[in-house]
mmCIF file of C-alpha atoms in Angstrom:
data_model
loop_
_atom_site.group_PDB
_atom_site.id
_atom_site.type_symbol
_atom_site.label_atom_id
_atom_site.label_comp_id
_atom_site.label_asym_id
_atom_site.label_seq_id
_atom_site.Cartn_x
_atom_site.Cartn_y
_atom_site.Cartn_z
ATOM 1 C CA MET A 1 28.792 13.083 20.192
ATOM 2 C CA TRP A 2 25.875 15.513 20.029
ATOM 3 C CA GLN A 3 28.081 18.229 18.581
ATOM 4 C CA VAL A 4 29.169 15.854 15.831
ATOM 5 C CA TYR A 5 25.523 14.876 15.308
ATOM 6 C CA LEU A 6 24.374 18.495 14.946
ATOM 7 C CA LYS A 7 27.327 19.283 12.674
ATOM 8 C CA GLU A 8 26.617 16.359 10.339
ATOM 9 C CA LEU A 9 22.889 17.032 10.330
ATOM 10 C CA THR A 10 23.419 20.706 9.504
ATOM 11 C CA GLU A 11 25.746 19.832 6.634
ATOM 12 C CA LEU A 12 23.263 17.303 5.263
ATOM 13 C CA MET A 13 20.425 19.807 5.373
ATOM 14 C CA ARG A 14 22.538 22.141 3.259
ATOM 15 C CA ASP A 15 23.051 19.440 0.642
ATOM 16 C CA ARG A 16 20.502 19.453 -2.187
ATOM 17 C CA LYS A 17 20.924 15.724 -2.822
ATOM 18 C CA THR A 18 19.979 14.960 0.772
ATOM 19 C CA LEU A 19 16.881 17.120 0.534
ATOM 20 C CA ILE A 20 15.895 15.344 -2.682
ATOM 21 C CA PHE A 21 16.410 11.833 -1.297
ATOM 22 C CA VAL A 22 14.931 12.423 2.170
ATOM 23 C CA ILE A 23 12.157 14.973 1.522
ATOM 24 C CA LEU A 24 11.329 15.535 -2.144
ATOM 25 C CA LEU A 25 11.272 11.873 -3.211
ATOM 26 C CA PRO A 26 8.962 10.719 -0.383
ATOM 27 C CA ILE A 27 6.546 13.640 -0.579
ATOM 28 C CA PHE A 28 6.048 13.956 -4.314
ATOM 29 C CA ILE A 29 7.928 11.548 -6.557
ATOM 30 C CA PHE A 30 7.048 8.180 -4.948
ATOM 31 C CA PRO A 31 3.286 8.938 -4.711
ATOM 32 C CA VAL A 32 3.338 10.250 -8.288
ATOM 33 C CA ILE A 33 5.074 7.079 -9.516
ATOM 34 C CA PHE A 34 2.593 4.791 -7.761
ATOM 35 C CA GLY A 35 -0.303 6.990 -8.858
ATOM 36 C CA VAL A 36 0.789 6.827 -12.492
ATOM 37 C CA MET A 37 1.208 3.051 -12.202
ATOM 38 C CA GLY A 38 -2.308 2.786 -10.788
ATOM 39 C CA LEU A 39 -3.774 4.964 -13.532
ATOM 40 C CA VAL A 40 -1.980 2.985 -16.250
ATOM 41 C CA LEU A 41 -3.187 -0.320 -14.779
ATOM 42 C CA SER A 42 -6.735 0.997 -14.442
ATOM 43 C CA SER A 43 -6.713 2.348 -18.006
ATOM 44 C CA THR A 44 -5.252 -0.877 -19.392
ATOM 45 C CA THR A 45 -7.834 -2.985 -17.562
ATOM 46 C CA ALA A 46 -10.723 -0.805 -18.742
ATOM 47 C CA LYS A 47 -9.441 -0.963 -22.316
ATOM 48 C CA ALA A 48 -9.084 -4.750 -22.143
ATOM 49 C CA MET A 49 -12.641 -5.113 -20.801
ATOM 50 C CA GLN A 50 -14.066 -3.014 -23.647
ATOM 51 C CA GLU A 51 -11.999 -4.593 -26.416
ATOM 52 C CA GLN A 52 -13.940 -6.377 -29.166
ATOM 53 C CA HIS A 53 -12.461 -9.735 -30.199
ATOM 54 C CA LYS A 54 -12.899 -11.128 -33.689
ATOM 55 C CA TYR A 55 -13.864 -14.790 -33.563
ATOM 56 C CA VAL A 56 -14.557 -17.768 -35.781
ATOM 57 C CA ILE A 57 -16.958 -20.504 -34.781
ATOM 58 C CA VAL A 58 -16.658 -23.945 -36.362
ATOM 59 C CA ASN A 59 -19.807 -26.120 -36.595
ATOM 60 C CA GLY A 60 -21.918 -23.395 -35.029
ATOM 61 C CA GLU A 61 -25.053 -25.078 -36.378
ATOM 62 C CA GLN A 62 -24.491 -27.845 -33.834
ATOM 63 C CA ALA A 63 -25.179 -25.343 -31.008
ATOM 64 C CA PRO A 64 -27.340 -22.584 -32.538
ATOM 65 C CA GLU A 65 -28.401 -21.088 -29.193
ATOM 66 C CA PHE A 66 -24.809 -20.688 -28.070
ATOM 67 C CA ALA A 67 -23.752 -19.317 -31.477
ATOM 68 C CA GLU A 68 -26.515 -16.717 -31.319
ATOM 69 C CA THR A 69 -25.618 -15.642 -27.775
ATOM 70 C CA LEU A 70 -21.954 -15.325 -28.744
ATOM 71 C CA PHE A 71 -22.914 -13.321 -31.836
ATOM 72 C CA TYR A 72 -24.794 -10.709 -29.791
ATOM 73 C CA HIS A 73 -22.125 -10.390 -27.082
ATOM 74 C CA LYS A 74 -20.655 -6.874 -27.078
ATOM 75 C CA ASN A 75 -17.058 -8.115 -26.739
ATOM 76 C CA PHE A 76 -17.147 -10.516 -29.689
ATOM 77 C CA LYS A 77 -17.410 -9.881 -33.436
ATOM 78 C CA ARG A 78 -17.884 -12.806 -35.789
ATOM 79 C CA VAL A 79 -15.829 -13.175 -38.964
ATOM 80 C CA GLU A 80 -16.231 -15.814 -41.638
ATOM 81 C CA SER A 81 -13.500 -18.336 -42.333
ATOM 82 C CA ALA A 82 -13.305 -21.639 -44.208
ATOM 83 C CA LEU A 83 -10.662 -22.973 -41.820
ATOM 84 C CA THR A 84 -11.664 -25.879 -39.590
ATOM 85 C CA ALA A 85 -8.466 -27.724 -38.617
ATOM 86 C CA PRO A 86 -7.002 -26.604 -35.255
ATOM 87 C CA GLU A 87 -3.510 -26.143 -36.680
ATOM 88 C CA ASP A 88 -4.878 -23.874 -39.451
ATOM 89 C CA LEU A 89 -6.851 -21.851 -36.922
ATOM 90 C CA ILE A 90 -3.758 -21.441 -34.743
ATOM 91 C CA ALA A 91 -1.767 -20.177 -37.726
ATOM 92 C CA ALA A 92 -4.522 -17.713 -38.641
ATOM 93 C CA ILE A 93 -4.680 -16.367 -35.071
ATOM 94 C CA ARG A 94 -0.913 -15.900 -35.045
ATOM 95 C CA ALA A 95 -1.195 -14.062 -38.370
ATOM 96 C CA GLY A 96 -3.749 -11.680 -36.831
ATOM 97 C CA GLU A 97 -6.740 -12.641 -38.992
ATOM 98 C CA PHE A 98 -8.910 -13.071 -35.879
ATOM 99 C CA ALA A 99 -8.379 -13.387 -32.128
ATOM 100 C CA VAL A 100 -10.212 -16.538 -31.069
ATOM 101 C CA ALA A 101 -11.693 -19.685 -32.573
ATOM 102 C CA VAL A 102 -14.445 -21.812 -31.031
ATOM 103 C CA VAL A 103 -14.446 -25.372 -32.348
ATOM 104 C CA ILE A 104 -17.617 -27.369 -31.726
ATOM 105 C CA PRO A 105 -17.448 -31.087 -32.670
ATOM 106 C CA ASP A 106 -19.558 -32.041 -35.671
ATOM 107 C CA ASP A 107 -21.213 -34.827 -33.630
ATOM 108 C CA PHE A 108 -22.208 -32.567 -30.746
ATOM 109 C CA GLN A 109 -25.977 -32.904 -31.361
ATOM 110 C CA ALA A 110 -25.726 -36.692 -31.623
ATOM 111 C CA LYS A 111 -23.792 -36.918 -28.360
ATOM 112 C CA GLN A 112 -26.212 -34.531 -26.702
ATOM 113 C CA ASN A 113 -29.168 -36.729 -27.726
ATOM 114 C CA ALA A 114 -27.302 -39.776 -26.405
ATOM 115 C CA VAL A 115 -26.517 -37.927 -23.129
ATOM 116 C CA GLU A 116 -22.759 -38.115 -23.731
ATOM 117 C CA GLN A 117 -20.133 -35.530 -22.879
ATOM 118 C CA SER A 118 -18.612 -33.499 -25.710
ATOM 119 C CA GLN A 119 -15.341 -31.597 -25.756
ATOM 120 C CA TRP A 120 -15.152 -28.140 -27.292
ATOM 121 C CA GLN A 121 -11.985 -26.201 -28.123
ATOM 122 C CA LEU A 122 -11.259 -22.548 -27.401
ATOM 123 C CA ILE A 123 -8.190 -21.480 -29.383
ATOM 124 C CA TYR A 124 -6.593 -18.120 -28.580
ATOM 125 C CA ASN A 125 -3.385 -16.506 -27.325
ATOM 126 C CA GLN A 126 -3.274 -17.082 -23.571
ATOM 127 C CA SER A 127 -0.111 -15.064 -22.871
ATOM 128 C CA SER A 128 -2.024 -11.924 -21.861
ATOM 129 C CA GLN A 129 -2.186 -11.273 -18.117
ATOM 130 C CA LEU A 130 -5.616 -9.673 -18.563
ATOM 131 C CA ASP A 131 -7.389 -12.736 -19.917
ATOM 132 C CA PHE A 132 -10.931 -11.374 -20.107
ATOM 133 C CA MET A 133 -11.684 -13.388 -23.241
ATOM 134 C CA SER A 134 -11.636 -16.664 -21.341
ATOM 135 C CA ARG A 135 -13.844 -15.206 -18.606
ATOM 136 C CA TYR A 136 -16.463 -13.994 -21.117
ATOM 137 C CA PHE A 137 -16.472 -17.343 -22.896
ATOM 138 C CA ASN A 138 -16.793 -19.306 -19.651
ATOM 139 C CA GLU A 139 -19.744 -17.154 -18.571
ATOM 140 C CA LEU A 140 -21.525 -17.803 -21.874
ATOM 141 C CA LEU A 141 -20.705 -21.515 -21.783
ATOM 142 C CA GLU A 142 -21.871 -21.868 -18.188
ATOM 143 C CA ASN A 143 -25.272 -20.386 -19.061
ATOM 144 C CA TYR A 144 -25.532 -22.564 -22.167
ATOM 145 C CA THR A 145 -24.589 -25.786 -20.350
ATOM 146 C CA GLY A 146 -27.184 -24.917 -17.708
ATOM 147 C CA GLN A 147 -29.819 -24.845 -20.413
ATOM 148 C CA LEU A 148 -28.614 -28.181 -21.789
ATOM 149 C CA GLN A 149 -28.730 -29.721 -18.309
ATOM 150 C CA ARG A 150 -32.316 -28.672 -17.831
ATOM 151 C CA GLN A 151 -33.270 -30.032 -21.265
ATOM 152 C CA SER A 152 -31.535 -33.368 -20.610
ATOM 153 C CA LEU A 153 -33.176 -33.735 -17.215
ATOM 154 C CA SER A 154 -36.580 -32.998 -18.703
ATOM 155 C CA ALA A 155 -35.976 -35.662 -21.369
ATOM 156 C CA LEU A 156 -35.120 -38.156 -18.624
ATOM 157 C CA GLY A 157 -38.230 -37.286 -16.660
ATOM 158 C CA VAL A 158 -36.440 -35.339 -13.930
ATOM 159 C CA ASP A 159 -37.974 -32.131 -12.638
ATOM 160 C CA PRO A 160 -35.721 -29.272 -13.858
ATOM 161 C CA VAL A 161 -36.727 -27.211 -10.819
ATOM 162 C CA LYS A 162 -34.815 -29.680 -8.674
ATOM 163 C CA LEU A 163 -31.724 -29.376 -10.862
ATOM 164 C CA THR A 164 -29.673 -27.458 -8.287
ATOM 165 C CA ALA A 165 -30.452 -29.888 -5.512
ATOM 166 C CA ILE A 166 -29.605 -32.874 -7.749
ATOM 167 C CA LEU A 167 -26.282 -31.546 -9.023
ATOM 168 C CA LYS A 168 -25.273 -29.975 -5.693
ATOM 169 C CA PRO A 169 -27.096 -31.647 -2.818
ATOM 170 C CA VAL A 170 -25.135 -29.729 -0.142
ATOM 171 C CA SER A 171 -24.562 -25.970 -0.183
ATOM 172 C CA VAL A 172 -22.039 -24.447 2.210
ATOM 173 C CA GLN A 173 -22.366 -20.902 3.476
ATOM 174 C CA LYS A 174 -19.058 -19.507 4.706
ATOM 175 C CA VAL A 175 -19.262 -17.263 7.759
ATOM 176 C CA ASP A 176 -16.116 -15.195 8.221
ATOM 177 C CA THR A 177 -15.126 -14.503 11.830
ATOM 178 C CA ALA A 178 -12.474 -11.992 10.766
ATOM 179 C CA ASP A 179 -13.431 -8.332 10.707
ATOM 180 C CA LYS A 180 -12.668 -5.948 7.855
ATOM 181 C CA ARG A 181 -9.483 -4.739 9.466
ATOM 182 C CA GLU A 182 -8.099 -8.251 9.890
ATOM 183 C CA ASN A 183 -8.870 -9.154 6.278
ATOM 184 C CA ILE A 184 -7.265 -5.977 4.940
ATOM 185 C CA GLY A 185 -4.286 -6.374 7.277
ATOM 186 C CA GLU A 186 -3.683 -9.927 6.084
ATOM 187 C CA LYS A 187 -3.696 -8.801 2.458
ATOM 188 C CA PHE A 188 -1.808 -5.518 2.745
ATOM 189 C CA GLY A 189 0.046 -5.612 6.084
ATOM 190 C CA ALA A 190 3.138 -7.332 4.697
ATOM 191 C CA LEU A 191 3.019 -5.026 1.663
ATOM 192 C CA ILE A 192 3.180 -1.976 3.924
ATOM 193 C CA ALA A 193 6.244 -3.446 5.623
ATOM 194 C CA TYR A 194 7.653 -4.239 2.176
ATOM 195 C CA ILE A 195 7.437 -0.529 1.346
ATOM 196 C CA LEU A 196 8.319 0.923 4.749
ATOM 197 C CA ILE A 197 11.471 -1.051 5.614
ATOM 198 C CA PRO A 198 13.312 -0.466 2.292
ATOM 199 C CA LEU A 199 12.565 3.250 2.672
ATOM 200 C CA CYS A 200 14.588 3.244 5.904
ATOM 201 C CA LEU A 201 17.498 1.752 3.981
ATOM 202 C CA LEU A 202 17.063 4.161 1.066
ATOM 203 C CA GLY A 203 16.866 7.224 3.320
ATOM 204 C CA ALA A 204 20.056 6.222 5.141
ATOM 205 C CA SER A 205 22.119 5.179 2.114
ATOM 206 C CA TYR A 206 23.190 8.538 0.695
ATOM 207 C CA PRO A 207 24.045 10.192 4.061
ATOM 208 C CA ALA A 208 26.032 7.111 5.122
ATOM 209 C CA ILE A 209 28.074 7.148 1.915
ATOM 210 C CA ASP A 210 28.668 10.881 2.198
ATOM 211 C CA MET A 211 29.837 10.768 5.846
ATOM 212 C CA GLY A 212 32.283 7.928 5.279
ATOM 213 C CA ALA A 213 33.620 7.506 1.760
ATOM 214 C CA GLY A 214 32.568 11.059 0.876
ATOM 215 C CA GLU A 215 34.704 12.572 3.623
ATOM 216 C CA LYS A 216 37.632 10.411 2.545
ATOM 217 C CA GLU A 217 37.379 11.774 -0.989
ATOM 218 C CA ARG A 218 37.050 15.388 0.196
ATOM 219 C CA GLY A 219 39.938 14.970 2.660
ATOM 220 C CA THR A 220 37.888 16.267 5.617
ATOM 221 C CA LEU A 221 38.028 13.057 7.654
ATOM 222 C CA GLU A 222 41.566 13.776 8.879
ATOM 223 C CA THR A 223 40.514 17.250 10.055
ATOM 224 C CA LEU A 224 37.674 15.728 12.054
ATOM 225 C CA LEU A 225 39.955 13.116 13.634
ATOM 226 C CA ILE A 226 42.393 15.695 15.047
ATOM 227 C CA CYS A 227 39.583 17.496 16.879
ATOM 228 C CA PRO A 228 39.456 16.985 20.677
ATOM 229 C CA VAL A 229 36.628 14.460 20.321
ATOM 230 C CA SER A 230 36.938 10.711 20.830
ATOM 231 C CA ARG A 231 36.526 8.454 17.837
ATOM 232 C CA SER A 232 33.618 6.729 19.549
ATOM 233 C CA ALA A 233 31.802 10.052 19.842
ATOM 234 C CA ILE A 234 32.531 10.825 16.193
ATOM 235 C CA VAL A 235 31.194 7.547 14.854
ATOM 236 C CA LEU A 236 28.162 7.602 17.157
ATOM 237 C CA GLY A 237 27.361 11.145 16.013
ATOM 238 C CA LYS A 238 27.572 10.034 12.405
ATOM 239 C CA PHE A 239 25.479 6.963 13.207
ATOM 240 C CA LEU A 240 22.717 9.059 14.795
ATOM 241 C CA THR A 241 22.680 11.308 11.738
ATOM 242 C CA VAL A 242 22.281 8.337 9.385
ATOM 243 C CA LEU A 243 19.584 6.882 11.655
ATOM 244 C CA THR A 244 17.716 10.196 11.691
ATOM 245 C CA THR A 245 17.665 10.520 7.919
ATOM 246 C CA GLY A 246 16.555 6.902 7.492
ATOM 247 C CA LEU A 247 13.667 7.312 9.929
ATOM 248 C CA ALA A 248 12.757 10.722 8.515
ATOM 249 C CA GLY A 249 12.604 9.382 4.970
ATOM 250 C CA ALA A 250 10.386 6.476 6.026
ATOM 251 C CA LEU A 251 8.045 8.591 8.154
ATOM 252 C CA ILE A 252 7.707 11.338 5.548
ATOM 253 C CA THR A 253 6.932 8.716 2.897
ATOM 254 C CA VAL A 254 4.315 6.994 5.042
ATOM 255 C CA ALA A 255 2.706 10.334 5.889
ATOM 256 C CA SER A 256 2.748 11.292 2.214
ATOM 257 C CA PHE A 257 1.144 8.007 1.180
ATOM 258 C CA GLY A 258 -1.450 8.418 3.920
ATOM 259 C CA ILE A 259 -2.379 11.952 2.903
ATOM 260 C CA TRP A 260 -2.461 11.197 -0.831
ATOM 261 C CA GLY A 261 -4.328 7.941 -0.158
ATOM 262 C CA ALA A 262 -6.948 9.750 1.917
ATOM 263 C CA VAL A 263 -7.418 12.372 -0.782
ATOM 264 C CA ILE A 264 -7.682 9.827 -3.588
ATOM 265 C CA GLY A 265 -9.778 7.456 -1.471
ATOM 266 C CA SER A 266 -12.329 10.163 -0.736
ATOM 267 C CA PHE A 267 -12.913 10.536 -4.480
ATOM 268 C CA ALA A 268 -12.604 6.847 -5.366
ATOM 269 C CA GLY A 269 -14.945 5.643 -2.626
ATOM 270 C CA PHE A 270 -12.622 3.315 -0.678
ATOM 271 C CA ALA A 271 -14.734 3.690 2.441
ATOM 272 C CA VAL A 272 -14.088 0.145 3.635
ATOM 273 C CA VAL A 273 -10.309 0.587 3.546
ATOM 274 C CA GLN A 274 -10.542 3.960 5.268
ATOM 275 C CA GLU A 275 -12.787 2.508 7.959
ATOM 276 C CA ALA A 276 -10.493 -0.461 8.573
ATOM 277 C CA MET A 277 -7.264 1.562 8.623
ATOM 278 C CA GLY A 278 -8.925 4.157 10.836
ATOM 279 C CA ALA A 279 -9.474 1.425 13.435
ATOM 280 C CA ILE A 280 -5.704 1.176 14.059
ATOM 281 C CA ALA A 281 -5.073 2.634 17.499
ATOM 282 C CA THR A 282 -2.389 5.179 18.308
ATOM 283 C CA VAL A 283 -0.645 2.610 20.508
ATOM 284 C CA GLU A 284 -0.307 0.245 17.550
ATOM 285 C CA LEU A 285 1.091 3.010 15.353
ATOM 286 C CA LEU A 286 3.655 3.775 18.063
ATOM 287 C CA LEU A 287 4.568 0.081 18.242
ATOM 288 C CA ILE A 288 5.101 0.031 14.473
ATOM 289 C CA PHE A 289 7.386 3.045 14.838
ATOM 290 C CA LEU A 290 9.267 1.340 17.694
ATOM 291 C CA MET A 291 9.788 -1.699 15.462
ATOM 292 C CA ILE A 292 11.199 0.509 12.730
ATOM 293 C CA VAL A 293 13.715 2.297 15.003
ATOM 294 C CA PRO A 294 16.032 -0.678 15.770
ATOM 295 C CA THR A 295 15.632 -1.903 12.193
ATOM 296 C CA SER A 296 16.804 1.475 10.937
ATOM 297 C CA ALA A 297 19.669 1.290 13.455
ATOM 298 C CA ILE A 298 20.728 -2.035 11.916
ATOM 299 C CA PHE A 299 20.754 -0.499 8.440
ATOM 300 C CA ALA A 300 22.512 2.668 9.636
ATOM 301 C CA SER A 301 25.324 0.766 11.352
ATOM 302 C CA LEU A 302 25.850 -1.559 8.393
ATOM 303 C CA LEU A 303 25.814 1.265 5.856
ATOM 304 C CA LEU A 304 28.151 3.424 7.901
ATOM 305 C CA ALA A 305 30.580 0.513 8.411
ATOM 306 C CA ILE A 306 30.611 -0.136 4.657
ATOM 307 C CA SER A 307 31.114 3.560 3.922
ATOM 308 C CA ILE A 308 33.992 3.785 6.412
ATOM 309 C CA TYR A 309 35.702 0.834 4.739
ATOM 310 C CA ALA A 310 35.245 2.081 1.153
ATOM 311 C CA LYS A 311 37.895 4.270 -0.440
ATOM 312 C CA THR A 312 35.577 6.214 -2.749
ATOM 313 C CA PHE A 313 31.922 7.166 -3.108
ATOM 314 C CA LYS A 314 31.496 4.781 -6.044
ATOM 315 C CA GLU A 315 33.124 1.895 -4.201
ATOM 316 C CA ALA A 316 30.716 2.393 -1.282
ATOM 317 C CA GLN A 317 27.750 2.264 -3.655
ATOM 318 C CA ASN A 318 29.027 -1.004 -5.123
ATOM 319 C CA TYR A 319 29.370 -2.535 -1.658
ATOM 320 C CA MET A 320 25.863 -1.454 -0.639
ATOM 321 C CA SER A 321 24.097 -3.015 -3.620
ATOM 322 C CA PRO A 322 24.281 -6.614 -2.263
ATOM 323 C CA LEU A 323 22.890 -5.370 1.062
ATOM 324 C CA SER A 324 19.794 -4.043 -0.711
ATOM 325 C CA ILE A 325 19.278 -7.379 -2.460
ATOM 326 C CA LEU A 326 19.744 -9.392 0.741
ATOM 327 C CA MET A 327 17.218 -7.214 2.551
ATOM 328 C CA PHE A 328 14.439 -8.063 0.093
ATOM 329 C CA VAL A 329 14.804 -11.837 0.621
ATOM 330 C CA PRO A 330 13.288 -11.917 4.150
ATOM 331 C CA LEU A 331 10.739 -9.267 3.144
ATOM 332 C CA ALA A 332 9.562 -11.406 0.220
ATOM 333 C CA ALA A 333 9.440 -14.455 2.507
ATOM 334 C CA ALA A 334 7.185 -12.551 4.924
ATOM 335 C CA MET A 335 4.702 -11.921 2.073
ATOM 336 C CA MET A 336 4.416 -15.592 1.114
ATOM 337 C CA PRO A 337 1.083 -17.316 1.861
ATOM 338 C CA GLY A 338 1.109 -19.379 5.035
ATOM 339 C CA VAL A 339 4.079 -17.606 6.643
ATOM 340 C CA GLU A 340 3.024 -16.747 10.183
ATOM 341 C CA LEU A 341 4.671 -15.099 13.163
ATOM 342 C CA THR A 342 6.119 -17.840 15.376
ATOM 343 C CA THR A 343 9.007 -18.107 17.834
ATOM 344 C CA LYS A 344 11.217 -19.321 14.982
ATOM 345 C CA THR A 345 10.327 -16.556 12.498
ATOM 346 C CA ALA A 346 10.574 -13.979 15.300
ATOM 347 C CA MET A 347 14.341 -14.553 15.355
ATOM 348 C CA ILE A 348 14.907 -13.900 11.624
ATOM 349 C CA PRO A 349 16.088 -10.289 11.097
ATOM 350 C CA VAL A 350 13.891 -8.008 8.962
ATOM 351 C CA MET A 351 11.388 -10.812 8.366
ATOM 352 C CA ASN A 352 10.328 -10.689 12.031
ATOM 353 C CA VAL A 353 9.682 -6.940 11.878
ATOM 354 C CA ALA A 354 7.663 -7.304 8.650
ATOM 355 C CA LEU A 355 5.483 -10.014 10.238
ATOM 356 C CA ALA A 356 5.091 -7.934 13.405
ATOM 357 C CA ILE A 357 3.917 -4.926 11.391
ATOM 358 C CA LYS A 358 1.388 -7.123 9.595
ATOM 359 C CA GLU A 359 0.043 -8.452 12.901
ATOM 360 C CA LEU A 360 -0.196 -4.939 14.342
ATOM 361 C CA ILE A 361 -2.126 -3.712 11.319
ATOM 362 C CA LYS A 362 -4.435 -6.743 11.550
ATOM 363 C CA GLY A 363 -5.022 -6.062 15.233
ATOM 364 C CA THR A 364 -4.044 -9.629 16.206
ATOM 365 C CA ALA A 365 -0.546 -8.980 17.585
ATOM 366 C CA ASP A 366 0.648 -10.994 20.576
ATOM 367 C CA GLY A 367 2.380 -8.771 23.117
ATOM 368 C CA SER A 368 4.943 -11.411 24.071
ATOM 369 C CA MET A 369 5.922 -11.968 20.420
ATOM 370 C CA ILE A 370 6.206 -8.214 19.807
ATOM 371 C CA ALA A 371 8.459 -7.920 22.862
ATOM 372 C CA LEU A 372 10.563 -10.863 21.650
ATOM 373 C CA ILE A 373 11.009 -9.320 18.195
ATOM 374 C CA PHE A 374 11.811 -5.912 19.632
ATOM 375 C CA GLY A 375 14.391 -7.412 22.013
ATOM 376 C CA ALA A 376 16.025 -9.494 19.279
ATOM 377 C CA THR A 377 16.179 -6.526 16.902
ATOM 378 C CA VAL A 378 17.598 -4.200 19.580
ATOM 379 C CA ALA A 379 20.245 -6.788 20.495
ATOM 380 C CA LEU A 380 21.308 -7.155 16.858
ATOM 381 C CA ALA A 381 21.353 -3.373 16.385
ATOM 382 C CA ALA A 382 23.494 -2.921 19.525
ATOM 383 C CA ALA A 383 25.970 -5.560 18.315
ATOM 384 C CA LEU A 384 26.253 -3.908 14.899
ATOM 385 C CA ILE A 385 26.685 -0.439 16.444
ATOM 386 C CA ALA A 386 29.495 -1.799 18.630
ATOM 387 C CA PHE A 387 31.082 -3.326 15.541
ATOM 388 C CA CYS A 388 30.780 -0.007 13.687
ATOM 389 C CA VAL A 389 32.507 1.825 16.565
ATOM 390 C CA HIS A 390 35.268 -0.778 16.641
ATOM 391 C CA TRP A 391 35.584 -0.583 12.856
ATOM 392 C CA PHE A 392 36.017 3.197 12.947
ATOM 393 C CA GLN A 393 38.874 2.915 15.436
ATOM 394 C CA GLN A 394 40.970 0.781 13.090
ATOM 395 C CA GLU A 395 43.669 2.791 11.290
ATOM 396 C CA LYS A 396 43.951 0.176 8.540
ATOM 397 C CA VAL A 397 40.276 0.693 7.762
ATOM 398 C CA LEU A 398 40.184 4.488 7.898
ATOM 399 C CA PHE A 399 43.283 5.021 5.789
ATOM 400 C CA ARG A 400 43.304 2.000 3.456
#
C-alpha cells in the first residue's frame, strides 16, 4: 500500500496540473481573486458614497428649512423641473433627467399647524444594492422632523427639553456578554468552514480523476493490476494519495489566507479581528484539522469511486459535478441564522463539521458534541472507504 502511495504521490508531483491545483492556486490565485474582489467592492462603495445625485423638490416652499438643508448637502444637486405629478417624475427619472424627486404635499404647512401627520414621497430607482441615497435622505428627514417635534411641543406648552423622555420614556442599554472572539466567530466561523471544506474537495478532485479514469485512458491500470500487490493495497494507496492532496490544498490555502490576511490587516488596521483570531488556542486549531481529516476522507473515497467507475476523464468530471453541488447544500444550511449545533444537526454530514468549526472558532465548543461529530464522520468515512475498496475489486466496474 505504501509503495503504491509513494508511487502515485511521486507521479502527481511531476504533473504540472497537480502543482497548479494543489499549490499555485491556493498560494497566489485564490488570495489575488478575493483581494481584487475586496478592492472592487471597496472602490465601488467609496464611489457610491461620493456620488452627487441630481434631485427635484416639489412644493419646497412648504418646508423651507428642509429644502435649504437638502440644497447644501454635498451628495445632492438641485435641478429645476416643472413636473409635479408622480407618474411624470417617474418617467423623467427613468429617462435620466435627474436621479431623485422629493414630493412634499401642498397642504403640509396647514397640516403642521393643525398637528396632523403628512406623507411625503421619495421617488428614485431602488434597484441599487448600495442605496446610500435613501440613507442620506432619512438622516436629513430625521433631523428635520426632530425640529418640527420641538416646535409642535413648544406650541402645545410642552417643554422641548423633555422631548426625549416624552417620546421614549424607557431607554434600554444592551450589555453584551459575548467577547470579541465569540462575536467574530458567530459571524465568520461558518464562512471559514464554507471556504475550507470545498477546498478539500477541490484539492482531491483532479488527482482522483487522474488515478482512476486517467489511468484507464492511458492504459496503465492493467499494468498496475498485474503487479504482485493486492487490489486492496492498490486502492488504499490511491485513496491516501487523494486524501493527501485534498488536505494539502486546504492547509496551504488556509495558511496563504492567514499570511496575506495578516499582511493586509497590519496595513488596514483590523486589530480587533487579529486580536480575536489570535485568541484561538493551538488545541482548537488541531481539533479543526482533525475535523477536516475524516471529511476529506469522505470526499476522497467518493471521488475515487466515481473515477474508478468512469470510462474517461471527461465522464468522471461530469459525474463529480453533482457531488460539488450537493456538498454546498449542508454548508449553506450551516450559515443560516438560527442554525445551532445540536444532537440532530451533529448527525448531518458536512453540516456537522461546518457547525463544529464555527463553535471551535467562537471558543464555545462542547467536547461531547465535538466527539460525537468526529465519531459520526469517521464512521461514515470508514464505510465509504470500504465501499471504494469493494468497488475497485469488481471486474465489471474496472473494465466497463
